[in-house]
């Protein structure tokens, strides 16, 4: 065999063996539980977030840092519990398996509470209440309420409570992996309406520069909360976070953070 | 929604996406090395006369080619820790992509080994070489040359498939693009920017592939 060829194959072998060794030596060892909470990383509250959901958790395009309502709330909670706060960004479809695999301690409060999800995760007390509204193009005059959607094309992000809601009113539901795609397609005329949470809609309406508007008031009530693993170690953490949340509500910190992020939408 | 050219003047966007491209390139390259190495072994096992080895290789390919890459990645990253095996994000990504591409690459090698005329083995036997020697000195060098173009295809496919690792919290090129889109709403502009990074990477790969093809053409006879 050609000499260079065999050294080449030998090189592959070397790299491979090196990787296997590196993997086995670097594979994390089980960490000793910290005195108070059993955290993924001692002294650090690690939070999983999709980070594509303004104003809750998203990336600031200028600073490249995660910002948002949930980030401020989490930082305040961390400070009060004496924990450092670290965010891990992960795509929505992998977020629950990663929580269960102890890749992070909790999921950021962008997850809506549903009976279905309650069977796989535990939720904190309600962090945020909102409701579904309809967004249409500004020149639209015949959609005012969800009942008007019959026979219309509705755009929603896939696997969300919005998708379930849309299916109640029309058969023409188009799903996208990102909410921002729904807004783009609506503006391009590939659909008639978007179902979205009021708190999220305002941000997009602002950016559309008058091309889109919100019709209908919220006709549902959605509740989002921090999500936890269903294990005994997480119960203590959940209780502590619930206690901190209610303290923040009573001393006004919660409202201060909320009003900073949520813009009221003119009906 | 007017097309916003000013997005293309944002140097910080290039840096942010470029870092994602480096992650994409890094995990794809390492995984490809693993894939080529394991793929070659699997192909040799498949052409072996020992039925246990042959069936092992067949089962491996059946599983890794027959299930979605996304599922494999999530099992490695989030499923194995429940059995006490814990890899970091980068390790999970490299293992997942490497094991997956090995299945495809072994089929490339199998086809290129089959492409060599059987009479060459017979000739080698007459010359007194055993099957292993014939494989090492006559079949493999020729089939490697045949395998290079489809391997290049496989590498480019891997480069693009690797965007799935964002589901195991690795912020590669495409995920970084969607993060920027979520806050700036400039989807078309940013997707074009991401496409440019992918094109740069595949251009570099294609260049090295043609160099390698040329080298094998000249030096491996």
Short mmCIF file of C-alpha atoms in Angstrom, two decimals:
data_model
loop_
_atom_site.label_atom_id
_atom_site.label_comp_id
_atom_site.label_asym_id
_atom_site.label_seq_id
_atom_site.Cartn_x
_atom_site.Cartn_y
_atom_site.Cartn_z
CA UNK A 1 0.00 0.00 0.00
CA UNK A 2 1.07 3.51 -0.70
CA UNK A 3 3.12 4.81 2.23
CA UNK A 4 1.37 8.16 2.43
CA UNK A 5 -1.99 6.48 2.32
CA UNK A 6 -1.23 4.22 5.23
CA UNK A 7 0.11 7.07 7.32
CA UNK A 8 -3.06 8.93 6.47
CA UNK A 9 -5.18 6.09 7.81
CA UNK A 10 -2.91 5.86 10.81
CA UNK A 11 -3.60 9.52 11.42
CA UNK A 12 -7.36 8.94 11.38
CA UNK A 13 -6.84 6.18 13.91
CA UNK A 14 -4.81 8.47 16.12
CA UNK A 15 -7.37 11.27 16.05
CA UNK A 16 -10.11 8.81 16.83
CA UNK A 17 -8.33 7.19 19.75
CA UNK A 18 -7.44 10.63 21.05
CA UNK A 19 -11.07 11.72 20.90
CA UNK A 20 -12.31 8.63 22.69
CA UNK A 21 -9.76 9.16 25.45
CA UNK A 22 -10.58 12.84 25.65
CA UNK A 23 -14.27 12.04 25.84
CA UNK A 24 -13.90 9.49 28.59
CA UNK A 25 -11.55 11.61 30.67
CA UNK A 26 -13.61 14.75 30.22
CA UNK A 27 -17.02 13.15 30.74
CA UNK A 28 -18.29 15.06 33.71
CA UNK A 29 -18.24 13.32 37.02
CA UNK A 30 -21.29 13.52 39.23
CA UNK A 31 -21.16 16.65 41.30
CA UNK A 32 -21.63 16.66 45.03
CA UNK A 33 -24.93 18.30 46.00
CA UNK A 34 -24.63 21.76 47.47
CA UNK A 35 -25.92 22.23 50.98
CA UNK A 36 -29.16 24.00 50.10
CA UNK A 37 -30.25 23.15 46.55
CA UNK A 38 -29.17 20.30 44.35
CA UNK A 39 -28.08 22.39 41.36
CA UNK A 40 -26.49 21.34 38.08
CA UNK A 41 -23.58 23.64 38.91
CA UNK A 42 -23.12 24.42 42.62
CA UNK A 43 -23.97 28.00 43.50
CA UNK A 44 -25.32 28.74 40.02
CA UNK A 45 -28.93 28.77 38.89
CA UNK A 46 -28.70 27.45 35.32
CA UNK A 47 -31.68 28.36 33.15
CA UNK A 48 -32.58 26.90 29.76
CA UNK A 49 -34.13 29.32 27.25
CA UNK A 50 -35.07 29.31 23.59
CA UNK A 51 -34.05 32.97 23.41
CA UNK A 52 -36.12 33.70 20.31
CA UNK A 53 -39.11 35.15 22.12
CA UNK A 54 -39.09 38.90 22.71
CA UNK A 55 -39.88 40.50 25.10
CA UNK A 56 -39.46 37.43 27.32
CA UNK A 57 -36.02 36.06 26.49
CA UNK A 58 -34.10 37.14 23.43
CA UNK A 59 -30.71 38.18 22.16
CA UNK A 60 -29.91 41.87 22.09
CA UNK A 61 -28.62 42.42 18.56
CA UNK A 62 -26.15 45.08 19.71
CA UNK A 63 -24.66 43.60 22.85
CA UNK A 64 -25.19 39.89 21.90
CA UNK A 65 -26.37 39.34 25.48
CA UNK A 66 -29.62 37.69 26.48
CA UNK A 67 -32.12 40.25 27.65
CA UNK A 68 -35.82 40.40 28.43
CA UNK A 69 -38.46 40.22 31.07
CA UNK A 70 -37.56 36.67 32.10
CA UNK A 71 -33.87 37.51 32.29
CA UNK A 72 -34.47 40.45 34.63
CA UNK A 73 -36.84 38.38 36.78
CA UNK A 74 -34.36 35.50 36.94
CA UNK A 75 -31.46 37.78 37.84
CA UNK A 76 -33.49 39.33 40.65
CA UNK A 77 -34.49 35.88 41.93
CA UNK A 78 -30.88 34.71 41.74
CA UNK A 79 -29.67 37.71 43.69
CA UNK A 80 -32.23 37.17 46.44
CA UNK A 81 -31.37 33.48 46.72
CA UNK A 82 -27.64 34.19 46.68
CA UNK A 83 -27.15 32.31 43.41
CA UNK A 84 -25.33 33.30 40.28
CA UNK A 85 -27.61 33.12 37.20
CA UNK A 86 -26.50 31.49 33.96
CA UNK A 87 -28.57 31.10 30.79
CA UNK A 88 -28.17 28.22 28.34
CA UNK A 89 -29.71 28.79 24.91
CA UNK A 90 -31.30 25.77 23.30
CA UNK A 91 -33.86 25.27 20.58
CA UNK A 92 -37.44 24.76 21.76
CA UNK A 93 -37.70 21.16 20.49
CA UNK A 94 -34.80 20.01 22.66
CA UNK A 95 -35.63 21.98 25.79
CA UNK A 96 -37.67 19.46 27.82
CA UNK A 97 -35.35 16.45 27.24
CA UNK A 98 -32.38 18.62 28.22
CA UNK A 99 -34.13 19.74 31.42
CA UNK A 100 -34.74 16.11 32.31
CA UNK A 101 -31.11 15.24 31.59
CA UNK A 102 -30.03 17.88 34.17
CA UNK A 103 -28.45 20.13 31.57
CA UNK A 104 -30.00 23.05 33.45
CA UNK A 105 -32.05 23.52 36.61
CA UNK A 106 -35.14 25.27 35.25
CA UNK A 107 -36.72 26.46 32.01
CA UNK A 108 -37.28 30.19 31.63
CA UNK A 109 -40.84 31.46 32.13
CA UNK A 110 -41.70 31.51 28.43
CA UNK A 111 -43.48 28.15 28.69
CA UNK A 112 -47.26 28.28 28.99
CA UNK A 113 -48.85 26.07 31.61
CA UNK A 114 -50.92 23.29 30.03
CA UNK A 115 -52.31 20.07 31.49
CA UNK A 116 -50.31 18.12 28.93
CA UNK A 117 -47.00 19.69 29.96
CA UNK A 118 -47.81 19.24 33.64
CA UNK A 119 -47.39 15.50 33.18
CA UNK A 120 -43.72 15.95 32.25
CA UNK A 121 -42.62 19.04 34.19
CA UNK A 122 -43.57 20.92 37.36
CA UNK A 123 -44.37 24.62 37.13
CA UNK A 124 -43.67 27.45 39.53
CA UNK A 125 -46.47 29.83 40.54
CA UNK A 126 -47.74 31.81 37.57
CA UNK A 127 -45.10 34.33 36.55
CA UNK A 128 -46.93 35.98 33.76
CA UNK A 129 -50.52 36.17 32.53
CA UNK A 130 -51.45 37.09 29.01
CA UNK A 131 -54.00 36.11 26.39
CA UNK A 132 -54.32 35.31 22.73
CA UNK A 133 -55.11 38.12 20.31
CA UNK A 134 -55.40 38.40 16.54
CA UNK A 135 -52.93 40.31 14.39
CA UNK A 136 -53.88 41.25 10.82
CA UNK A 137 -52.59 43.59 8.10
CA UNK A 138 -53.63 47.20 8.67
CA UNK A 139 -55.80 47.30 5.53
CA UNK A 140 -57.86 44.36 6.73
CA UNK A 141 -61.41 45.30 7.73
CA UNK A 142 -63.35 42.04 7.99
CA UNK A 143 -61.55 40.14 10.77
CA UNK A 144 -62.45 41.35 14.23
CA UNK A 145 -62.86 38.26 16.39
CA UNK A 146 -61.72 34.62 16.32
CA UNK A 147 -65.10 33.55 14.88
CA UNK A 148 -64.30 35.56 11.73
CA UNK A 149 -61.40 33.20 11.00
CA UNK A 150 -63.59 30.49 9.43
CA UNK A 151 -62.16 29.72 6.02
CA UNK A 152 -59.22 32.08 6.54
CA UNK A 153 -55.52 31.19 6.62
CA UNK A 154 -54.06 31.51 10.11
CA UNK A 155 -50.29 31.55 10.75
CA UNK A 156 -48.88 30.20 14.03
CA UNK A 157 -45.61 28.84 15.47
CA UNK A 158 -45.61 25.02 15.58
CA UNK A 159 -46.22 23.08 18.78
CA UNK A 160 -47.65 26.01 20.69
CA UNK A 161 -50.90 26.86 22.45
CA UNK A 162 -51.50 29.29 19.56
CA UNK A 163 -51.59 26.37 17.13
CA UNK A 164 -54.19 24.56 19.25
CA UNK A 165 -56.26 27.74 19.44
CA UNK A 166 -56.10 28.33 15.67
CA UNK A 167 -57.38 24.82 14.93
CA UNK A 168 -60.56 25.56 16.85
CA UNK A 169 -61.59 28.23 14.36
CA UNK A 170 -60.26 27.30 10.94
CA UNK A 171 -58.96 24.36 8.96
CA UNK A 172 -56.35 26.45 7.15
CA UNK A 173 -53.59 26.60 9.74
CA UNK A 174 -50.04 27.18 8.52
CA UNK A 175 -47.29 26.43 11.03
CA UNK A 176 -43.76 27.87 11.15
CA UNK A 177 -40.88 27.12 13.46
CA UNK A 178 -40.44 30.76 14.47
CA UNK A 179 -42.93 33.44 15.38
CA UNK A 180 -40.92 35.96 13.38
CA UNK A 181 -41.57 33.87 10.26
CA UNK A 182 -45.33 34.10 10.86
CA UNK A 183 -45.09 37.90 10.94
CA UNK A 184 -43.00 38.00 7.79
CA UNK A 185 -45.43 35.75 5.91
CA UNK A 186 -48.43 37.77 7.09
CA UNK A 187 -46.83 40.94 5.76
CA UNK A 188 -46.10 39.17 2.48
CA UNK A 189 -49.79 38.27 2.19
CA UNK A 190 -49.43 34.50 2.60
CA UNK A 191 -52.09 34.39 5.31
CA UNK A 192 -54.91 36.41 6.83
CA UNK A 193 -54.16 36.49 10.54
CA UNK A 194 -51.73 35.47 13.29
CA UNK A 195 -52.74 34.22 16.71
CA UNK A 196 -50.24 35.45 19.26
CA UNK A 197 -50.00 36.43 22.90
CA UNK A 198 -50.78 40.07 23.56
CA UNK A 199 -47.51 40.63 25.44
CA UNK A 200 -45.52 39.41 22.45
CA UNK A 201 -47.60 41.06 19.72
CA UNK A 202 -46.80 44.61 20.81
CA UNK A 203 -43.11 44.23 20.07
CA UNK A 204 -43.74 43.04 16.50
CA UNK A 205 -46.43 45.66 15.80
CA UNK A 206 -43.94 48.39 16.72
CA UNK A 207 -41.31 47.00 14.34
CA UNK A 208 -43.77 46.57 11.46
CA UNK A 209 -44.08 50.36 11.25
CA UNK A 210 -47.85 50.49 10.90
CA UNK A 211 -48.22 47.59 8.45
CA UNK A 212 -49.88 45.34 11.04
CA UNK A 213 -52.45 45.84 13.77
CA UNK A 214 -54.02 43.98 16.66
CA UNK A 215 -57.73 43.32 16.38
CA UNK A 216 -59.83 41.68 19.13
CA UNK A 217 -59.07 41.75 22.80
CA UNK A 218 -57.54 38.66 24.39
CA UNK A 219 -60.18 35.89 24.36
CA UNK A 220 -58.15 33.38 26.35
CA UNK A 221 -56.00 33.59 29.43
CA UNK A 222 -52.53 32.11 29.12
CA UNK A 223 -50.25 31.59 32.07
CA UNK A 224 -46.54 31.07 31.86
CA UNK A 225 -44.18 29.95 34.59
CA UNK A 226 -40.72 28.55 35.28
CA UNK A 227 -40.62 24.80 34.64
CA UNK A 228 -38.82 22.26 36.85
CA UNK A 229 -37.83 18.62 36.68
CA UNK A 230 -40.20 16.29 38.48
CA UNK A 231 -37.76 15.08 41.12
CA UNK A 232 -37.41 15.53 44.86
CA UNK A 233 -34.31 17.69 44.52
CA UNK A 234 -36.24 20.28 42.49
CA UNK A 235 -39.05 20.69 45.05
CA UNK A 236 -36.90 22.73 47.40
CA UNK A 237 -35.75 24.99 44.59
CA UNK A 238 -39.31 25.46 43.38
CA UNK A 239 -40.51 26.42 46.84
CA UNK A 240 -37.68 28.93 47.23
CA UNK A 241 -38.40 30.49 43.82
CA UNK A 242 -42.14 30.67 44.55
CA UNK A 243 -41.41 32.37 47.87
CA UNK A 244 -39.07 34.87 46.20
CA UNK A 245 -41.62 35.57 43.47
CA UNK A 246 -44.33 36.42 45.97
CA UNK A 247 -41.91 38.65 47.89
CA UNK A 248 -41.10 40.44 44.65
CA UNK A 249 -44.79 40.90 43.94
CA UNK A 250 -45.51 42.41 47.35
CA UNK A 251 -42.54 44.79 47.42
CA UNK A 252 -43.21 46.12 43.91
CA UNK A 253 -40.09 44.79 42.20
CA UNK A 254 -42.12 42.49 40.00
CA UNK A 255 -44.34 45.31 38.69
CA UNK A 256 -41.30 47.49 38.10
CA UNK A 257 -39.65 44.85 35.89
CA UNK A 258 -42.93 44.08 34.15
CA UNK A 259 -43.78 47.67 33.27
CA UNK A 260 -40.29 48.14 31.91
CA UNK A 261 -40.79 45.40 29.34
CA UNK A 262 -44.45 45.29 28.46
CA UNK A 263 -45.79 47.94 26.16
CA UNK A 264 -49.55 48.41 26.24
CA UNK A 265 -51.11 47.89 22.85
CA UNK A 266 -53.75 50.37 21.81
CA UNK A 267 -56.90 48.50 20.96
CA UNK B 1 -40.81 45.35 4.48
CA UNK B 2 -38.13 47.06 2.40
CA UNK B 3 -34.84 45.21 1.95
CA UNK B 4 -32.45 46.70 4.48
CA UNK B 5 -28.93 46.94 3.06
CA UNK B 6 -27.59 48.48 6.26
CA UNK B 7 -27.70 45.01 7.84
CA UNK B 8 -24.78 44.06 5.60
CA UNK B 9 -22.69 46.87 7.09
CA UNK B 10 -23.05 45.52 10.61
CA UNK B 11 -19.54 44.22 11.27
CA UNK B 12 -20.64 42.85 14.65
CA UNK B 13 -23.20 40.61 12.91
CA UNK B 14 -20.43 39.11 10.77
CA UNK B 15 -18.37 38.45 13.90
CA UNK B 16 -21.30 36.89 15.75
CA UNK B 17 -22.29 34.66 12.81
CA UNK B 18 -18.64 33.94 12.01
CA UNK B 19 -18.16 32.48 15.49
CA UNK B 20 -21.15 30.25 14.79
CA UNK B 21 -19.61 29.25 11.46
CA UNK B 22 -16.40 28.25 13.27
CA UNK B 23 -18.40 25.99 15.58
CA UNK B 24 -20.19 24.50 12.55
CA UNK B 25 -16.89 23.93 10.74
CA UNK B 26 -15.12 22.52 13.78
CA UNK B 27 -17.72 19.91 14.73
CA UNK B 28 -18.32 18.94 11.08
CA UNK B 29 -14.62 18.41 10.39
CA UNK B 30 -13.92 16.30 13.47
CA UNK B 31 -17.12 14.31 12.91
CA UNK B 32 -16.15 13.72 9.30
CA UNK B 33 -12.79 12.25 10.37
CA UNK B 34 -14.58 9.91 12.76
CA UNK B 35 -17.13 9.08 10.08
CA UNK B 36 -14.48 8.21 7.48
CA UNK B 37 -12.53 6.06 9.91
CA UNK B 38 -15.55 4.15 11.27
CA UNK B 39 -17.13 4.04 7.82
CA UNK B 40 -14.08 2.31 6.38
CA UNK B 41 -14.11 -0.26 9.18
CA UNK B 42 -17.83 -0.87 8.67
CA UNK B 43 -17.34 -1.32 4.94
CA UNK B 44 -14.57 -3.85 5.52
CA UNK B 45 -16.74 -5.70 8.05
CA UNK B 46 -19.55 -5.75 5.51
CA UNK B 47 -17.37 -7.43 2.92
CA UNK B 48 -15.99 -9.86 5.49
CA UNK B 49 -16.87 -13.55 5.31
CA UNK B 50 -17.49 -13.82 9.07
CA UNK B 51 -21.24 -13.49 9.43
CA UNK B 52 -21.24 -11.96 12.96
CA UNK B 53 -19.08 -9.06 11.80
CA UNK B 54 -21.09 -8.66 8.64
CA UNK B 55 -24.37 -8.57 10.54
CA UNK B 56 -22.98 -6.17 13.12
CA UNK B 57 -22.13 -3.72 10.36
CA UNK B 58 -25.52 -4.18 8.74
CA UNK B 59 -27.33 -3.58 12.04
CA UNK B 60 -25.26 -0.48 12.70
CA UNK B 61 -26.10 1.00 9.32
CA UNK B 62 -29.74 0.00 9.67
CA UNK B 63 -30.06 1.90 12.96
CA UNK B 64 -28.02 5.00 12.21
CA UNK B 65 -29.35 5.53 8.71
CA UNK B 66 -32.89 4.60 9.61
CA UNK B 67 -33.49 7.08 12.43
CA UNK B 68 -33.46 10.89 12.29
CA UNK B 69 -30.20 12.59 13.21
CA UNK B 70 -32.09 14.95 15.52
CA UNK B 71 -33.37 11.98 17.53
CA UNK B 72 -29.86 10.51 17.76
CA UNK B 73 -28.44 13.81 18.99
CA UNK B 74 -31.11 14.26 21.65
CA UNK B 75 -30.65 10.66 22.83
CA UNK B 76 -26.89 11.16 23.17
CA UNK B 77 -27.16 14.56 24.83
CA UNK B 78 -30.28 14.14 26.96
CA UNK B 79 -31.00 10.41 27.07
CA UNK B 80 -27.62 8.91 28.01
CA UNK B 81 -27.21 11.04 31.18
CA UNK B 82 -30.15 9.09 32.59
CA UNK B 83 -27.95 6.01 32.27
CA UNK B 84 -25.08 7.83 33.94
CA UNK B 85 -23.16 8.61 30.73
CA UNK B 86 -22.65 12.32 30.38
CA UNK B 87 -20.98 14.13 27.48
CA UNK B 88 -20.63 17.88 27.03
CA UNK B 89 -22.50 19.62 24.21
CA UNK B 90 -19.50 19.55 21.87
CA UNK B 91 -18.75 15.90 22.61
CA UNK B 92 -22.39 14.91 22.09
CA UNK B 93 -22.50 16.77 18.79
CA UNK B 94 -19.28 15.21 17.49
CA UNK B 95 -20.24 11.71 18.60
CA UNK B 96 -23.74 12.03 17.14
CA UNK B 97 -22.66 13.46 13.80
CA UNK B 98 -19.67 11.11 13.56
CA UNK B 99 -21.61 7.91 14.28
CA UNK B 100 -24.38 9.00 11.93
CA UNK B 101 -22.14 9.87 9.01
CA UNK B 102 -20.16 6.62 9.47
CA UNK B 103 -23.28 4.72 8.39
CA UNK B 104 -23.57 6.72 5.15
CA UNK B 105 -19.82 6.74 4.50
CA UNK B 106 -19.55 2.96 4.91
CA UNK B 107 -22.00 2.57 2.02
CA UNK B 108 -19.79 4.86 -0.08
CA UNK B 109 -16.76 2.69 0.70
CA UNK B 110 -18.69 -0.53 0.10
CA UNK B 111 -19.76 0.68 -3.32
CA UNK B 112 -16.25 1.79 -4.20
CA UNK B 113 -14.77 -1.53 -3.07
CA UNK B 114 -17.37 -3.39 -5.14
CA UNK B 115 -16.47 -1.23 -8.10
CA UNK B 116 -13.03 -2.83 -8.36
CA UNK B 117 -12.98 -5.71 -10.82
CA UNK B 118 -12.99 -9.10 -9.07
CA UNK B 119 -10.35 -10.35 -11.50
CA UNK B 120 -7.81 -8.19 -9.69
CA UNK B 121 -8.30 -10.19 -6.50
CA UNK B 122 -7.99 -13.40 -8.46
CA UNK B 123 -4.78 -12.13 -10.01
CA UNK B 124 -3.46 -11.25 -6.56
CA UNK B 125 -4.29 -14.76 -5.34
CA UNK B 126 -2.37 -16.28 -8.19
CA UNK B 127 0.55 -14.09 -7.19
CA UNK B 128 0.34 -15.68 -3.75
CA UNK B 129 -1.30 -12.83 -1.83
CA UNK B 130 -3.99 -13.65 0.70
CA UNK B 131 -7.32 -11.74 0.71
CA UNK B 132 -6.21 -9.25 3.37
CA UNK B 133 -3.06 -8.39 1.47
CA UNK B 134 -5.02 -8.05 -1.75
CA UNK B 135 -7.47 -5.71 -0.02
CA UNK B 136 -4.69 -3.61 1.49
CA UNK B 137 -2.46 -3.28 -1.55
CA UNK B 138 -4.75 -3.54 -4.52
CA UNK B 139 -8.41 -2.93 -3.75
CA UNK B 140 -8.37 -0.18 -1.10
CA UNK B 141 -5.97 2.25 -2.82
CA UNK B 142 -8.08 2.19 -5.97
CA UNK B 143 -11.41 2.37 -4.20
CA UNK B 144 -10.28 5.35 -2.09
CA UNK B 145 -9.84 7.27 -5.31
CA UNK B 146 -13.36 6.37 -6.39
CA UNK B 147 -14.71 7.29 -2.95
CA UNK B 148 -13.40 10.86 -2.82
CA UNK B 149 -16.15 12.64 -4.82
CA UNK B 150 -19.07 11.09 -2.89
CA UNK B 151 -17.13 11.70 0.36
CA UNK B 152 -16.99 15.38 -0.58
CA UNK B 153 -20.75 15.30 -1.02
CA UNK B 154 -21.14 13.70 2.36
CA UNK B 155 -18.96 16.33 4.02
CA UNK B 156 -20.95 19.18 2.53
CA UNK B 157 -24.21 17.52 3.57
CA UNK B 158 -22.82 17.14 7.08
CA UNK B 159 -21.85 20.80 7.20
CA UNK B 160 -25.46 21.74 6.60
CA UNK B 161 -27.05 19.00 8.72
CA UNK B 162 -24.94 20.07 11.66
CA UNK B 163 -27.38 22.95 12.23
CA UNK B 164 -29.47 20.38 14.14
CA UNK B 165 -27.04 20.63 17.06
CA UNK B 166 -28.83 23.80 18.17
CA UNK B 167 -31.35 21.41 19.73
CA UNK B 168 -28.58 20.33 22.13
CA UNK B 169 -27.69 23.92 23.01
CA UNK B 170 -24.75 24.43 20.67
CA UNK B 171 -25.12 27.85 19.15
CA UNK B 172 -23.92 27.20 15.60
CA UNK B 173 -24.33 29.37 12.52
CA UNK B 174 -28.00 28.84 11.71
CA UNK B 175 -29.13 29.11 15.32
CA UNK B 176 -27.25 32.37 15.74
CA UNK B 177 -28.96 33.63 12.61
CA UNK B 178 -32.43 32.88 14.01
CA UNK B 179 -31.47 34.54 17.30
CA UNK B 180 -30.56 37.73 15.44
CA UNK B 181 -33.73 37.52 13.35
CA UNK B 182 -35.87 37.20 16.46
CA UNK B 183 -34.65 40.53 17.74
CA UNK B 184 -34.11 42.49 14.51
CA UNK B 185 -36.85 40.97 12.27
CA UNK B 186 -34.49 41.20 9.26
CA UNK B 187 -35.05 37.63 8.14
CA UNK B 188 -34.18 37.80 4.45
CA UNK B 189 -31.06 39.90 5.00
CA UNK B 190 -29.75 37.66 7.79
CA UNK B 191 -30.50 34.41 5.99
CA UNK B 192 -28.55 35.73 3.00
CA UNK B 193 -25.69 36.54 5.36
CA UNK B 194 -25.80 33.00 6.77
CA UNK B 195 -25.91 31.58 3.24
CA UNK B 196 -22.70 33.47 2.43
CA UNK B 197 -20.93 31.84 5.37
CA UNK B 198 -22.11 28.39 4.26
CA UNK B 199 -20.92 29.10 0.71
CA UNK B 200 -17.50 30.17 1.97
CA UNK B 201 -17.15 26.95 3.94
CA UNK B 202 -18.31 24.68 1.11
CA UNK B 203 -16.05 26.51 -1.34
CA UNK B 204 -13.04 25.84 0.88
CA UNK B 205 -14.03 22.18 1.17
CA UNK B 206 -14.57 21.79 -2.57
CA UNK B 207 -11.13 23.27 -3.20
CA UNK B 208 -9.42 20.76 -0.91
CA UNK B 209 -11.48 17.93 -2.35
CA UNK B 210 -10.30 18.68 -5.89
CA UNK B 211 -6.70 18.90 -4.61
CA UNK B 212 -7.08 15.49 -2.97
CA UNK B 213 -8.66 13.98 -6.09
CA UNK B 214 -5.79 15.31 -8.16
CA UNK B 215 -3.24 13.93 -5.71
CA UNK B 216 -4.80 10.46 -5.67
CA UNK B 217 -5.03 10.47 -9.46
CA UNK B 218 -1.31 11.15 -9.72
CA UNK B 219 0.09 9.11 -6.87
CA UNK B 220 -2.14 6.13 -6.22
CA UNK B 221 -2.05 3.71 -9.05
#
